[in-house]
mmCIF file of C-alpha atoms in Angstrom:
data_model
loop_
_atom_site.group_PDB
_atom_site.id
_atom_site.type_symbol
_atom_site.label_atom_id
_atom_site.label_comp_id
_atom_site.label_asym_id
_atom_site.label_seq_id
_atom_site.Cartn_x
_atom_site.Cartn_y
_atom_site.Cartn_z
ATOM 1 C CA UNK A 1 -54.864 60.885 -33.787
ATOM 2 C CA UNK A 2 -56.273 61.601 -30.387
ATOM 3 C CA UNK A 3 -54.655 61.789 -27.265
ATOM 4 C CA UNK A 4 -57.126 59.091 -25.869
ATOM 5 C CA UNK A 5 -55.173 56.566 -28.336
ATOM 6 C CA UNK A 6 -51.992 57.429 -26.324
ATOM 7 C CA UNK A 7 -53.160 55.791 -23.336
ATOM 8 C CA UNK A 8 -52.837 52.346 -24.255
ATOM 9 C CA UNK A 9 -49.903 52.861 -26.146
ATOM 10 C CA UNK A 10 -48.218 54.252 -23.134
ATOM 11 C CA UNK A 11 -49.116 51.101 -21.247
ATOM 12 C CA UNK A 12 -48.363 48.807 -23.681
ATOM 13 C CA UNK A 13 -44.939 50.450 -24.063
ATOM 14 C CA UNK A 14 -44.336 50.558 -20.571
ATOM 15 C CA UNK A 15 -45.168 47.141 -20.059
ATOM 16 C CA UNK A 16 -42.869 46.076 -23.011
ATOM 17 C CA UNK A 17 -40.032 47.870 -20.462
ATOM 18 C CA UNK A 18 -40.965 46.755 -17.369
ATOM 19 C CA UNK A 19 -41.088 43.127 -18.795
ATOM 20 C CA UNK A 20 -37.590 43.287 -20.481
ATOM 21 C CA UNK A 21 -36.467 45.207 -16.903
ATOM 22 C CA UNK A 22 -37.440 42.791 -14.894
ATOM 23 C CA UNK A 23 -35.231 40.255 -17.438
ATOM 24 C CA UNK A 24 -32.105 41.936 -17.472
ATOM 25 C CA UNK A 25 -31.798 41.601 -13.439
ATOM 26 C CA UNK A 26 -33.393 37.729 -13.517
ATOM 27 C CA UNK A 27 -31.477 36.505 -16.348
ATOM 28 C CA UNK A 28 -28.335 38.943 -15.687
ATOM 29 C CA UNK A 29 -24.613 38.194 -13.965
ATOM 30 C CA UNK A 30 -23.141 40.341 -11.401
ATOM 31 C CA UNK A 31 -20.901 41.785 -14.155
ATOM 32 C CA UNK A 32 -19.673 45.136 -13.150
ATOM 33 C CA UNK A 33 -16.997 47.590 -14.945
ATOM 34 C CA UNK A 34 -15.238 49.697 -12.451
ATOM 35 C CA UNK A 35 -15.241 53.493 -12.327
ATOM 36 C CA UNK A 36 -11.960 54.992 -11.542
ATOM 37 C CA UNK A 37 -10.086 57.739 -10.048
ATOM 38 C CA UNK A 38 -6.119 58.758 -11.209
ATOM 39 C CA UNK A 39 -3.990 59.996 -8.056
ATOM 40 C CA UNK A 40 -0.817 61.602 -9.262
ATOM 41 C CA UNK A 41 0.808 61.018 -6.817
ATOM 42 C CA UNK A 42 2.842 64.458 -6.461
ATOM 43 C CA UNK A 43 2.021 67.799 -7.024
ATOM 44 C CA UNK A 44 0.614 69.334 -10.936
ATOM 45 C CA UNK A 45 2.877 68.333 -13.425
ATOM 46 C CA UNK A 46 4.131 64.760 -12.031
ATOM 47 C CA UNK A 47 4.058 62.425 -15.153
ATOM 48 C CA UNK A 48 0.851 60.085 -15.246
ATOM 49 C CA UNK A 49 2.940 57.183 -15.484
ATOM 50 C CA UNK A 50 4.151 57.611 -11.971
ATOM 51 C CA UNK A 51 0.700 58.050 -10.674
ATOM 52 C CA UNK A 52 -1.985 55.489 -8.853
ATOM 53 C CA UNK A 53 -5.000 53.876 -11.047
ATOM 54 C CA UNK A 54 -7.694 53.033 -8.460
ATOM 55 C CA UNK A 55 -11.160 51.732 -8.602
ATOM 56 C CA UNK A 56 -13.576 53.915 -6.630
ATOM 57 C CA UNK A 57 -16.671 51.658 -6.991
ATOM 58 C CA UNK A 58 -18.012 49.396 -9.900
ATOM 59 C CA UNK A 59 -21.551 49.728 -12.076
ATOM 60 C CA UNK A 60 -22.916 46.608 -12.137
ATOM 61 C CA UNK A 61 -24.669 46.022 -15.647
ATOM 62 C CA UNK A 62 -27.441 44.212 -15.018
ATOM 63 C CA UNK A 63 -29.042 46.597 -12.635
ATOM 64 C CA UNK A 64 -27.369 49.350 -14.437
ATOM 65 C CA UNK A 65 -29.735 48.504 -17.695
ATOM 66 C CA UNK A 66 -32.983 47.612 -15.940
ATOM 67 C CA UNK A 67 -32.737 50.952 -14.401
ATOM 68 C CA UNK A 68 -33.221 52.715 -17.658
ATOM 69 C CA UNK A 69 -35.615 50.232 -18.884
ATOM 70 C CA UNK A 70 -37.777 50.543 -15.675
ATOM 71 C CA UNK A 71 -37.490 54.339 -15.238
ATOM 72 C CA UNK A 72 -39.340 54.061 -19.029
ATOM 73 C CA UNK A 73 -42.062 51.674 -17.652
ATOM 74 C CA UNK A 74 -42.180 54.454 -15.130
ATOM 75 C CA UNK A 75 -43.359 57.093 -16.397
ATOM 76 C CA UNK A 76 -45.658 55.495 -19.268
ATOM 77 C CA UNK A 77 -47.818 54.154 -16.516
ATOM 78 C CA UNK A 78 -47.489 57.637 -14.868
ATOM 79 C CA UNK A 79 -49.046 59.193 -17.775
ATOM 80 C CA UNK A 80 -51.555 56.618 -18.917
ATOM 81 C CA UNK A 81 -52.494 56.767 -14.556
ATOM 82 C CA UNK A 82 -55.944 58.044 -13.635
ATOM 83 C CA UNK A 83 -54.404 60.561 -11.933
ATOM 84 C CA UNK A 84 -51.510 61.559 -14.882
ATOM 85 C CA UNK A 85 -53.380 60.957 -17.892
ATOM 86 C CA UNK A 86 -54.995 64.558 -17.344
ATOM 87 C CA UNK A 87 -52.216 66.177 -16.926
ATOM 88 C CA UNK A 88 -50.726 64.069 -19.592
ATOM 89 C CA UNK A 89 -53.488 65.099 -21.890
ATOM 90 C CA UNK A 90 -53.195 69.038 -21.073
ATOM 91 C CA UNK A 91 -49.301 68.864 -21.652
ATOM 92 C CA UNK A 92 -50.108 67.480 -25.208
ATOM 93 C CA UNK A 93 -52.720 69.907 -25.567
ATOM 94 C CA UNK A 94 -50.452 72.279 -25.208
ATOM 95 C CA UNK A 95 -47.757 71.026 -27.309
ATOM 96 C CA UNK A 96 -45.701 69.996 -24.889
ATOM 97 C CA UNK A 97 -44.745 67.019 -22.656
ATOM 98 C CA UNK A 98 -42.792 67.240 -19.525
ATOM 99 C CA UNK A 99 -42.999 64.267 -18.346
ATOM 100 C CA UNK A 100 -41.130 62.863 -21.233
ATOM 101 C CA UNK A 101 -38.459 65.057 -21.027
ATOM 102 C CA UNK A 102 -37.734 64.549 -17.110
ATOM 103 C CA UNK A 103 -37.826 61.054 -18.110
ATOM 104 C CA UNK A 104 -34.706 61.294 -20.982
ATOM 105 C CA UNK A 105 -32.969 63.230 -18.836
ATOM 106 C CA UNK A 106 -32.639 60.581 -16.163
ATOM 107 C CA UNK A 107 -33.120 57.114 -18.658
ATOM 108 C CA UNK A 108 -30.702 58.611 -21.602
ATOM 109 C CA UNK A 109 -28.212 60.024 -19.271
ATOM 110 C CA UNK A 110 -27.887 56.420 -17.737
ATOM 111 C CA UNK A 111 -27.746 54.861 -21.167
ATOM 112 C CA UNK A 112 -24.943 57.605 -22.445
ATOM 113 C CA UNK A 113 -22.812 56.522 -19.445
ATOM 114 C CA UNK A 114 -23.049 53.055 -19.693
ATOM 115 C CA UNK A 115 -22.501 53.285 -23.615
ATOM 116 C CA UNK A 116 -19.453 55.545 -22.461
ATOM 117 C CA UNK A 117 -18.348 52.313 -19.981
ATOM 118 C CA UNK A 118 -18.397 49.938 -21.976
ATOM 119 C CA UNK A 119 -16.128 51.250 -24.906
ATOM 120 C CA UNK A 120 -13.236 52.058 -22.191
ATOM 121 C CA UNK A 121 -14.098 55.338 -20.484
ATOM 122 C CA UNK A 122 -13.555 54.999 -16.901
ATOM 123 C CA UNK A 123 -12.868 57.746 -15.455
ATOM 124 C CA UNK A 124 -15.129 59.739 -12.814
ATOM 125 C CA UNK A 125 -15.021 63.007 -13.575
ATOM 126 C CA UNK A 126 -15.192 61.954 -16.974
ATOM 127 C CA UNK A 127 -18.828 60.005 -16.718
ATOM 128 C CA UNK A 128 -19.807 62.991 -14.696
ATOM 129 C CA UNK A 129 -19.187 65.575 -17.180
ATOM 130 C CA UNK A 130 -20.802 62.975 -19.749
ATOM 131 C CA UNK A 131 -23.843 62.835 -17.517
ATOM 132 C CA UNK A 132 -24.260 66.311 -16.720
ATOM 133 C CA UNK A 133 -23.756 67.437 -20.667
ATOM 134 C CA UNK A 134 -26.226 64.712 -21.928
ATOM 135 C CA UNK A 135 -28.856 65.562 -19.230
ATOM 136 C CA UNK A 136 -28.823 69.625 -20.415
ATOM 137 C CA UNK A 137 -29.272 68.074 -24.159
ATOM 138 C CA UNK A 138 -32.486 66.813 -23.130
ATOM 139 C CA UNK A 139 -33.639 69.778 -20.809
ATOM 140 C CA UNK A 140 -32.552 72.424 -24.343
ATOM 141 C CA UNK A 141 -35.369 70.089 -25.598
ATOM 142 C CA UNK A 142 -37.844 70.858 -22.760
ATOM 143 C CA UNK A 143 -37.033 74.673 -23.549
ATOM 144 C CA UNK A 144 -37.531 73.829 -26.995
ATOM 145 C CA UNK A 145 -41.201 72.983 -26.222
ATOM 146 C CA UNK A 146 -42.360 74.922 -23.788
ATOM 147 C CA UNK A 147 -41.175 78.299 -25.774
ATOM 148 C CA UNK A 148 -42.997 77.123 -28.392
ATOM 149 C CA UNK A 149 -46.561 76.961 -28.233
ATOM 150 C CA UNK A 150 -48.730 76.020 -30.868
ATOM 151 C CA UNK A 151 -49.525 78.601 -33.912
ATOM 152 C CA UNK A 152 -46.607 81.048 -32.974
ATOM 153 C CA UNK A 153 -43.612 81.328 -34.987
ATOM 154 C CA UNK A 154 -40.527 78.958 -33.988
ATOM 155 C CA UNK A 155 -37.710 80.039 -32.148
ATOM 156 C CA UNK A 156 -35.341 77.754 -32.807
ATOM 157 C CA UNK A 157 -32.326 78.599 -30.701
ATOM 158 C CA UNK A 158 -32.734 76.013 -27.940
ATOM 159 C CA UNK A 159 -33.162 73.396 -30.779
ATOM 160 C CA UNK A 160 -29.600 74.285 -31.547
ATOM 161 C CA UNK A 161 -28.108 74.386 -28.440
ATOM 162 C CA UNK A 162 -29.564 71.265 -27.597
ATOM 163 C CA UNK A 163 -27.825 69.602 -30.838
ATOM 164 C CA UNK A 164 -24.779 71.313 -29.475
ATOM 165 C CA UNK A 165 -24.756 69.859 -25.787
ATOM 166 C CA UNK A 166 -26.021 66.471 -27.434
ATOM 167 C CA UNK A 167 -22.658 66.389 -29.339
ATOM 168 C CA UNK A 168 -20.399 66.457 -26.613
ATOM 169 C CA UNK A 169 -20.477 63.209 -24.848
ATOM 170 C CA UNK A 170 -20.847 61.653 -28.590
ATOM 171 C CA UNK A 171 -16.996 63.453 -29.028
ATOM 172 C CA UNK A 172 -15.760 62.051 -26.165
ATOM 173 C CA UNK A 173 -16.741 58.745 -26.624
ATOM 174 C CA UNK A 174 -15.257 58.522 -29.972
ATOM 175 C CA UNK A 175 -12.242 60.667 -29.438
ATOM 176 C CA UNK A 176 -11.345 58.420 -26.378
ATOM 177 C CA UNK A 177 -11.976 55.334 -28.299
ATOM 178 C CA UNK A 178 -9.861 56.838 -31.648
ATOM 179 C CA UNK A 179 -7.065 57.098 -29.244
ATOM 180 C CA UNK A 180 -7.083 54.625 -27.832
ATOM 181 C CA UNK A 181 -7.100 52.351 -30.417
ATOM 182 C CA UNK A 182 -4.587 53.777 -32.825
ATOM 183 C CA UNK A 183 -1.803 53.440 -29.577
ATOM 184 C CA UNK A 184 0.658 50.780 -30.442
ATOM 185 C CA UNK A 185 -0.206 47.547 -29.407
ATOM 186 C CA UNK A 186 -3.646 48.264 -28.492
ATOM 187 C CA UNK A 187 -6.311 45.768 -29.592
ATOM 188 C CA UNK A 188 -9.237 47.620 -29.152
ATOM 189 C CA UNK A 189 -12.876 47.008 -27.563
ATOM 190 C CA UNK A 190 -14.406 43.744 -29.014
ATOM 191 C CA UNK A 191 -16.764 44.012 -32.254
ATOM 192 C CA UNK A 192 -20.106 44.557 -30.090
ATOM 193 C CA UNK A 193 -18.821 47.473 -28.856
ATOM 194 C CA UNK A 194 -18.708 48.842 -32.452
ATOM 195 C CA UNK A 195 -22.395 47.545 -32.614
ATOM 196 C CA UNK A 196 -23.816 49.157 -29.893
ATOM 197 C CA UNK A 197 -22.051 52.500 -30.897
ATOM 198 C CA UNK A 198 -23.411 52.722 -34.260
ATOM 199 C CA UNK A 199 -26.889 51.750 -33.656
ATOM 200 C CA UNK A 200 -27.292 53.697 -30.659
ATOM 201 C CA UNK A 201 -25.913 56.763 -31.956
ATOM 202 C CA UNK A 202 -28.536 56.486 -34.650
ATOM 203 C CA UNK A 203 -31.351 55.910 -32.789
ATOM 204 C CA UNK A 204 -30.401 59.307 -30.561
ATOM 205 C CA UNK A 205 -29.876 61.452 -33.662
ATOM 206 C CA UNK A 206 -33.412 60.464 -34.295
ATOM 207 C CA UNK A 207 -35.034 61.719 -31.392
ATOM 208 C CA UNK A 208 -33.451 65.002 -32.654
ATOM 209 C CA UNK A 209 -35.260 64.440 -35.987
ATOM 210 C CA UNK A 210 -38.028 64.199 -34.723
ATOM 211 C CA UNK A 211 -38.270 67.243 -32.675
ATOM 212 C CA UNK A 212 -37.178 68.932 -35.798
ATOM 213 C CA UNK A 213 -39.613 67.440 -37.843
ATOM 214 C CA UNK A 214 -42.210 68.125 -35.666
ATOM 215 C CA UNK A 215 -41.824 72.181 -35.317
ATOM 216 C CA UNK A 216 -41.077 72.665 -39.152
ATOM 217 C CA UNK A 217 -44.966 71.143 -39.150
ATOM 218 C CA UNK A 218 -45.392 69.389 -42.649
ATOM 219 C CA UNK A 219 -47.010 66.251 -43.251
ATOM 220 C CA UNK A 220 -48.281 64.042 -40.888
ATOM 221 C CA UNK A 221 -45.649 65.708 -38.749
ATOM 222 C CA UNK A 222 -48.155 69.061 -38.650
ATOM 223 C CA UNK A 223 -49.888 67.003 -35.767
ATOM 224 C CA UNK A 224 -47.884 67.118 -32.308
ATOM 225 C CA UNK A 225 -49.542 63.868 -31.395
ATOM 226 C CA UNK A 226 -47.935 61.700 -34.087
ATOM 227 C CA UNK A 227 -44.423 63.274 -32.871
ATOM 228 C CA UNK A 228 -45.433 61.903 -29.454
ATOM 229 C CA UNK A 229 -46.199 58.515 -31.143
ATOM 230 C CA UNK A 230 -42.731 58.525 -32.850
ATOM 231 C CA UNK A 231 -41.075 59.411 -29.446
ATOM 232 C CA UNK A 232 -43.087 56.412 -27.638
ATOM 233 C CA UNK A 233 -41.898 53.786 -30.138
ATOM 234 C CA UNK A 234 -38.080 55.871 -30.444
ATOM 235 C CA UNK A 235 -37.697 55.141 -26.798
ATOM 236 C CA UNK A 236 -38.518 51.524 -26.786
ATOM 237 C CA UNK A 237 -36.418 50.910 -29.895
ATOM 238 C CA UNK A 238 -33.282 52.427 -28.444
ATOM 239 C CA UNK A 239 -33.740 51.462 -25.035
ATOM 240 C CA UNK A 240 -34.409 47.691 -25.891
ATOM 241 C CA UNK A 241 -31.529 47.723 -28.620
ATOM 242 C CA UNK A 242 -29.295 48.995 -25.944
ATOM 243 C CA UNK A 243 -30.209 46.105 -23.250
ATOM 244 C CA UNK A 244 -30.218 43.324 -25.379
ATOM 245 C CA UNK A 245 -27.023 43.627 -27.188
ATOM 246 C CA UNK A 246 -25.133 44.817 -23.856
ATOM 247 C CA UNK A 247 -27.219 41.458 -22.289
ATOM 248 C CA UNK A 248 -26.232 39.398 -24.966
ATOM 249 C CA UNK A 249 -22.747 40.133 -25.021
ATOM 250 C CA UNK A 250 -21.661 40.902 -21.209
ATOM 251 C CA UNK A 251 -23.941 39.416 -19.198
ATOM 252 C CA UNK A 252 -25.111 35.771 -19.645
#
């Protein structure tokens, strides 16, 4: 593969984004889920019961999933550009691609956060601390690649970390959801909600797979380019999976 064949399958998969964008805001609701604050009402220690539940703003969805979607389209047609496909090309060249991993930080950090929203998780510092955790996942993956260059031995430790961070939000998700349905008398978030957890949390485990599969270097995977390819076609498959079944189930 050469990285001349990436061009058009940057712009193809940018267009692919940009036209299911463009959707989820034509076709969407004003559905929002709030994001809220807890005032206890009294100093450390005063039971939660006795405190104040309030809704600092809402996330509307719609907008909320074209943003990842067109943040994608973005940066495809950044790289496949007159002006970015150079630089583009000398990332590759290098075994590396930055753009790609400013990108995830920004489009999977959204996506974590609304995944976290719509199975219950609320609360503002919460999403924060989800946001900030899943955003240094990605950027361990940026170290990943830039310390190491072609031909040298592989230092894997950033790999690791990266795994690591990229747990975190994962454990929160589920831990809040665990306990939250095992109270008595709780029903639960409806079935879809199961849906878009399970697929989504295998389509990010395999972006991880694929970094790892590209720097142990057998097979096809001994070419960086066809690790780019699998990224390309990774982030339309989990982005798309992720707007149409949120689309389909909370906002027509």
């Amino acid at each position: 593969m050469t990285v001349d064949k990436l061009r058009p399958f940057n712009l193809i998969a940018g267009a692919l984004h940009l036209v299911s964008g463009a959707l989820m805001v034509v076709l969407g609701s004003d559905f929002s889920l709030p994001v809220s604050t807890l005032n206890l009402n009294g100093p450390p220690g005063t039971p939660i019961s006795e405190g104040t539940l309030d809704e600092a703003f809402g996330v509307p969805i719609a907008w909320g999933t074209a943003a990842f979607l067109l943040l994608s389209a973005l940066f495809h047609f950044i790289v496949a550009s007159p002006w970015g496909f150079p630089k583009y090309r000398s990332e590759l060249n290098a075994g590396r691609n930055r753009f790609r991993w400013v990108e995830y930080s920004l489009s999977s950090t959204l996506m974590i956060v609304l995944i976290a929203l719509v199975t219950g998780v609320t609360d503002m510092a919460a999403l924060i601390a989800i946001a900030f955790v899943n955003a240094s996942m990605i950027l361990f993956g940026w170290l990943m690649e830039v310390a190491n260059p072609p031909q040298k031995p592989v230092w894997w430790t950033p790999f690791w970390f990266g795994c690591i961070a990229g747990i975190g939000p994962w454990v929160a998700i589920f831990g809040y959801l665990v306990v939250n349905v095992t109270q008595p008398g709780a029903s639960g978030p409806p079935g879809f909600v199961y849906g878009i957890l399970a697929t989504i949390f295998v389509a990010f485990n395999c972006f991880a797979l694929n970094q790892w599969l590209q720097y142990r270097g057998k097979g096809k995977f001994s070419d960086y380019l066809h690790g780019e390819r699998i990224y390309i076609v990774l982030s339309l498959v989990a982005k798309s999976l992720l707007a149409w079944q949120i689309f389909a189930n909370t906002l027509i």
